[in-house]
Amino acid sequence: MTDKPILRLTLSHLIGPSAALVAPQWLTGHLWRQALADDRLEHVRVRVAPGRIGVALFLLAAEETAARRSARSICARALDTSDELRDWRLAE
């Protein structure tokens, strides 16, 4: 364990209607707009399939749990602030 922040990869999945597709470029930008300075987001990557979105967020964090918490918060804010994602949820 280290006190120095390092770049950490977090993986999340969003689940939605089986026929629903979201534009990856739009979602990437939307996730960036939801990140707060304290999240220390460095890079976003999304992969979209009908009814499922894979989200890879790279964050600077001293601990893995802090990175996961920030990633979940960014995704939750993205879901809460978009009509396009109203039928989507964060997979557990």
PDB file of C-alpha atoms in Angstrom:
ATOM      1  CA  MET A   1       0.000   0.000   0.000  1.00  0.00           C
ATOM      2  CA  THR A   2       1.229   3.489  -0.816  1.00  0.00           C
ATOM      3  CA  ASP A   3       0.213   7.018   0.102  1.00  0.00           C
ATOM      4  CA  LYS A   4       1.277   8.254  -3.308  1.00  0.00           C
ATOM      5  CA  PRO A   5      -1.513   8.309  -5.916  1.00  0.00           C
ATOM      6  CA  ILE A   6      -0.969   6.018  -8.865  1.00  0.00           C
ATOM      7  CA  LEU A   7      -2.992   5.513 -12.024  1.00  0.00           C
ATOM      8  CA  ARG A   8      -5.661   2.882 -11.378  1.00  0.00           C
ATOM      9  CA  LEU A   9      -8.008   1.214 -13.847  1.00  0.00           C
ATOM     10  CA  THR A  10     -11.606   0.669 -12.758  1.00  0.00           C
ATOM     11  CA  LEU A  11     -14.145  -1.302 -14.767  1.00  0.00           C
ATOM     12  CA  SER A  12     -17.893  -0.766 -14.498  1.00  0.00           C
ATOM     13  CA  HIS A  13     -20.898  -1.931 -16.478  1.00  0.00           C
ATOM     14  CA  LEU A  14     -24.148  -0.191 -17.190  1.00  0.00           C
ATOM     15  CA  ILE A  15     -27.216  -2.284 -17.960  1.00  0.00           C
ATOM     16  CA  GLY A  16     -30.131  -0.965 -19.987  1.00  0.00           C
ATOM     17  CA  PRO A  17     -32.929  -1.941 -22.359  1.00  0.00           C
ATOM     18  CA  SER A  18     -31.868  -4.825 -24.591  1.00  0.00           C
ATOM     19  CA  ALA A  19     -32.275  -2.868 -27.823  1.00  0.00           C
ATOM     20  CA  ALA A  20     -30.841   0.410 -26.509  1.00  0.00           C
ATOM     21  CA  LEU A  21     -27.627   1.853 -27.888  1.00  0.00           C
ATOM     22  CA  VAL A  22     -25.812   4.935 -26.675  1.00  0.00           C
ATOM     23  CA  ALA A  23     -23.254   6.794 -28.793  1.00  0.00           C
ATOM     24  CA  PRO A  24     -19.811   6.047 -27.297  1.00  0.00           C
ATOM     25  CA  GLN A  25     -18.467   9.549 -28.039  1.00  0.00           C
ATOM     26  CA  TRP A  26     -21.417  11.174 -26.306  1.00  0.00           C
ATOM     27  CA  LEU A  27     -21.100   8.916 -23.242  1.00  0.00           C
ATOM     28  CA  THR A  28     -17.352   9.531 -23.004  1.00  0.00           C
ATOM     29  CA  GLY A  29     -17.951  13.281 -22.927  1.00  0.00           C
ATOM     30  CA  HIS A  30     -20.834  12.922 -20.483  1.00  0.00           C
ATOM     31  CA  LEU A  31     -18.675  10.919 -18.061  1.00  0.00           C
ATOM     32  CA  TRP A  32     -15.937  13.564 -18.279  1.00  0.00           C
ATOM     33  CA  ARG A  33     -18.482  16.291 -17.484  1.00  0.00           C
ATOM     34  CA  GLN A  34     -19.623  14.408 -14.356  1.00  0.00           C
ATOM     35  CA  ALA A  35     -16.128  14.010 -12.920  1.00  0.00           C
ATOM     36  CA  LEU A  36     -15.179  16.304 -10.062  1.00  0.00           C
ATOM     37  CA  ALA A  37     -11.633  17.514  -9.438  1.00  0.00           C
ATOM     38  CA  ASP A  38     -11.424  15.232  -6.370  1.00  0.00           C
ATOM     39  CA  ASP A  39     -12.174  12.196  -8.574  1.00  0.00           C
ATOM     40  CA  ARG A  40      -8.824  12.737 -10.329  1.00  0.00           C
ATOM     41  CA  LEU A  41     -10.060  11.236 -13.588  1.00  0.00           C
ATOM     42  CA  GLU A  42      -7.322  10.816 -16.200  1.00  0.00           C
ATOM     43  CA  HIS A  43      -8.866   8.794 -19.039  1.00  0.00           C
ATOM     44  CA  VAL A  44     -12.239   7.371 -20.110  1.00  0.00           C
ATOM     45  CA  ARG A  45     -12.956   4.463 -22.424  1.00  0.00           C
ATOM     46  CA  VAL A  46     -16.400   3.043 -23.207  1.00  0.00           C
ATOM     47  CA  ARG A  47     -17.557   0.047 -25.191  1.00  0.00           C
ATOM     48  CA  VAL A  48     -21.211   0.007 -26.189  1.00  0.00           C
ATOM     49  CA  ALA A  49     -23.367  -3.004 -27.075  1.00  0.00           C
ATOM     50  CA  PRO A  50     -27.166  -3.323 -27.136  1.00  0.00           C
ATOM     51  CA  GLY A  51     -28.330  -3.198 -23.512  1.00  0.00           C
ATOM     52  CA  ARG A  52     -24.810  -3.090 -22.043  1.00  0.00           C
ATOM     53  CA  ILE A  53     -22.044  -0.534 -21.706  1.00  0.00           C
ATOM     54  CA  GLY A  54     -18.548  -1.254 -20.456  1.00  0.00           C
ATOM     55  CA  VAL A  55     -16.871   1.713 -18.790  1.00  0.00           C
ATOM     56  CA  ALA A  56     -13.138   1.862 -18.106  1.00  0.00           C
ATOM     57  CA  LEU A  57     -12.040   4.816 -16.005  1.00  0.00           C
ATOM     58  CA  PHE A  58      -8.417   5.554 -15.189  1.00  0.00           C
ATOM     59  CA  LEU A  59      -8.087   7.539 -11.980  1.00  0.00           C
ATOM     60  CA  LEU A  60      -5.228   8.738  -9.817  1.00  0.00           C
ATOM     61  CA  ALA A  61      -5.726   7.262  -6.340  1.00  0.00           C
ATOM     62  CA  ALA A  62      -3.588   6.063  -3.461  1.00  0.00           C
ATOM     63  CA  GLU A  63      -5.858   3.073  -2.816  1.00  0.00           C
ATOM     64  CA  GLU A  64      -7.927   0.773  -5.013  1.00  0.00           C
ATOM     65  CA  THR A  65     -11.037   1.330  -2.864  1.00  0.00           C
ATOM     66  CA  ALA A  66     -10.820   5.092  -3.401  1.00  0.00           C
ATOM     67  CA  ALA A  67     -10.556   4.589  -7.171  1.00  0.00           C
ATOM     68  CA  ARG A  68     -13.586   2.283  -7.186  1.00  0.00           C
ATOM     69  CA  ARG A  69     -15.583   4.719  -5.072  1.00  0.00           C
ATOM     70  CA  SER A  70     -14.773   7.622  -7.425  1.00  0.00           C
ATOM     71  CA  ALA A  71     -15.615   5.538 -10.501  1.00  0.00           C
ATOM     72  CA  ARG A  72     -18.991   4.522  -9.058  1.00  0.00           C
ATOM     73  CA  SER A  73     -19.717   8.143  -8.158  1.00  0.00           C
ATOM     74  CA  ILE A  74     -18.903   9.365 -11.664  1.00  0.00           C
ATOM     75  CA  CYS A  75     -21.130   6.676 -13.207  1.00  0.00           C
ATOM     76  CA  ALA A  76     -23.952   7.403 -10.736  1.00  0.00           C
ATOM     77  CA  ARG A  77     -23.819  11.125 -11.519  1.00  0.00           C
ATOM     78  CA  ALA A  78     -23.847  10.319 -15.241  1.00  0.00           C
ATOM     79  CA  LEU A  79     -26.966   8.192 -14.813  1.00  0.00           C
ATOM     80  CA  ASP A  80     -28.688  10.777 -12.607  1.00  0.00           C
ATOM     81  CA  THR A  81     -28.111  13.721 -14.944  1.00  0.00           C
ATOM     82  CA  SER A  82     -29.104  12.315 -18.330  1.00  0.00           C
ATOM     83  CA  ASP A  83     -32.453  11.625 -19.968  1.00  0.00           C
ATOM     84  CA  GLU A  84     -30.607   9.413 -22.470  1.00  0.00           C
ATOM     85  CA  LEU A  85     -29.603   7.095 -19.599  1.00  0.00           C
ATOM     86  CA  ARG A  86     -32.850   7.149 -17.602  1.00  0.00           C
ATOM     87  CA  ASP A  87     -33.545   3.446 -18.257  1.00  0.00           C
ATOM     88  CA  TRP A  88     -29.964   2.407 -17.460  1.00  0.00           C
ATOM     89  CA  ARG A  89     -28.451   1.334 -14.148  1.00  0.00           C
ATOM     90  CA  LEU A  90     -25.057   0.522 -12.747  1.00  0.00           C
ATOM     91  CA  ALA A  91     -24.474  -3.256 -12.628  1.00  0.00           C
ATOM     92  CA  GLU A  92     -23.584  -4.540  -9.161  1.00  0.00           C
TER      93      GLU A  92
END
